[in-house]
XYZ file of C-alpha atoms in Angstrom:
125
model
C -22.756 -84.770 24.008
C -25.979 -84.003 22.024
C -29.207 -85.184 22.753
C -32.232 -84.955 20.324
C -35.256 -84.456 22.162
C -38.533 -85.569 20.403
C -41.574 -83.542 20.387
C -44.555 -84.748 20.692
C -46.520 -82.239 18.920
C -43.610 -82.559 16.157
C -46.363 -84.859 13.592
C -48.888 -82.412 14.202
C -46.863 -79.531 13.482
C -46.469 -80.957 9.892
C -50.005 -81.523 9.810
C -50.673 -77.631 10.822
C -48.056 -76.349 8.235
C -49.593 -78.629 5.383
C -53.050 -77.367 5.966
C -51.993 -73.833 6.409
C -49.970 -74.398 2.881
C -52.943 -75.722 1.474
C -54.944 -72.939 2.394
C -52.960 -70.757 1.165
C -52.633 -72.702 -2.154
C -56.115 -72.792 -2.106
C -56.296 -69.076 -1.823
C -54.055 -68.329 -5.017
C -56.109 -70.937 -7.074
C -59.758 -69.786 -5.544
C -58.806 -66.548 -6.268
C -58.293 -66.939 -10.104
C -60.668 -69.690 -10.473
C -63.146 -66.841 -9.349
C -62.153 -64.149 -11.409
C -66.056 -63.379 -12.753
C -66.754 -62.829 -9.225
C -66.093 -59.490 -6.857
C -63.167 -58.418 -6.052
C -64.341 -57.475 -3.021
C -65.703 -61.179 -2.414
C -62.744 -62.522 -3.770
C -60.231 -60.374 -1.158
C -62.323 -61.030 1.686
C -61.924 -64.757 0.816
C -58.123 -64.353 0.602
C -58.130 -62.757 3.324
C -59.848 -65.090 5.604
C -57.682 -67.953 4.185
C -54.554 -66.345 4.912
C -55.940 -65.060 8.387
C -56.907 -68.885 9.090
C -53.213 -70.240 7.395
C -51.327 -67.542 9.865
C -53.192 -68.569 12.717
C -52.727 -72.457 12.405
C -49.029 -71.691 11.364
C -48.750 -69.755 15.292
C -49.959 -72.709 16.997
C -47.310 -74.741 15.799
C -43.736 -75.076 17.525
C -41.898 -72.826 15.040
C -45.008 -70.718 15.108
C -44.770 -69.854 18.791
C -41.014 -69.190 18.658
C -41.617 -66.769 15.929
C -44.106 -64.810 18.022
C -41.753 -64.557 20.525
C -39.091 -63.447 19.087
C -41.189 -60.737 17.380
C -42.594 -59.578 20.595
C -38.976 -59.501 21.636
C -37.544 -57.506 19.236
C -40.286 -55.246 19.736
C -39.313 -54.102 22.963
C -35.803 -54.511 21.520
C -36.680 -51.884 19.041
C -37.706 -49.538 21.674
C -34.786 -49.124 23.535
C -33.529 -47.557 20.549
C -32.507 -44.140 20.828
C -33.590 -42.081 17.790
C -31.659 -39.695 16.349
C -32.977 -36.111 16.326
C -34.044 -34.568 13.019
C -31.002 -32.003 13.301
C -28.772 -34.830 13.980
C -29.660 -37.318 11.586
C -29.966 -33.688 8.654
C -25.769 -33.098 10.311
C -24.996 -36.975 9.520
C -26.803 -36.766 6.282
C -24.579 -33.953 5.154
C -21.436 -35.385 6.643
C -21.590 -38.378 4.361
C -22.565 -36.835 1.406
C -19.543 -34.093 2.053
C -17.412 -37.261 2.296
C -18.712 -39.371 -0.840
C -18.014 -36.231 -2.732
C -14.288 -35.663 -1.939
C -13.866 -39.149 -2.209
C -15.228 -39.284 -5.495
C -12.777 -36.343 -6.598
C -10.208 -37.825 -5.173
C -10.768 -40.736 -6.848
C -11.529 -39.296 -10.405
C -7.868 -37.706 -9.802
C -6.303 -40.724 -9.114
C -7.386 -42.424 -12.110
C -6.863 -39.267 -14.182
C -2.990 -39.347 -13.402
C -2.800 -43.433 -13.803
C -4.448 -42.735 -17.401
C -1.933 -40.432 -18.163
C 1.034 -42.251 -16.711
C 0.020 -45.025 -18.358
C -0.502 -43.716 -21.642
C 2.562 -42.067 -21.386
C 4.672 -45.447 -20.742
C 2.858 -47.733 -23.526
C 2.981 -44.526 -25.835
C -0.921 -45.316 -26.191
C -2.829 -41.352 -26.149
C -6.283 -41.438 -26.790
């Protein structure tokens, strides 16, 4: 059984999203409307704009549960155990030790099919 629970805050959260797009938009389009100005002006305004769009954008639902989830993985990220220079340098050479028989085994294999196959249409090139 599913049940869709309404938010409340659900037509306000479009609201915030539309005026942190429009801020945004109004960002790209200040920015080259003003293109005699600054650039130092002109970043600082982008900047602010975006800084404003990004902070109405966390206070909506979506918004929150992003922030979360980044603070999450976060600590998620470290639990990870690194691996040492030496060991990541070992793996490194492992794989590349690998790709390169590989690759000759490979360039073998099609040698011989070539060959085999020239020799049973009677097609040498």
């Amino acid at each position: 059984m599913s049940t869709n629970v309404e938010n409340p805050s659900s037509s306000m959260d479009t609201v915030k999203w539309l005026v942190a797009v429009v801020l945004l938009t109004g960002a790209v389009v200040g920015n080259y409307m003003y293109a005699d100005m600054s650039a130092l002006v002109r970043a600082v305004g982008v900047v602010v704009a975006v800084g404003a769009a990004l902070g109405i954008a966390a206070t909506t639902e979506k918004g929150r549960t992003f922030i979360a989830f980044a603070k999450e993985s976060r600590i998620e990220v470290r639990k990870v155990v690194w691996p040492t220079r030496q060991e990541a340098t070992h793996t490194t050479i492992i794989v590349m030790a690998a790709t390169v028989v590989m690759a000759l085994i490979l360039w073998g294999l099609d040698g011989i099919l070539f060959r085999a196959v020239g020799f049973l249409t009677g097609l040498e090139i």
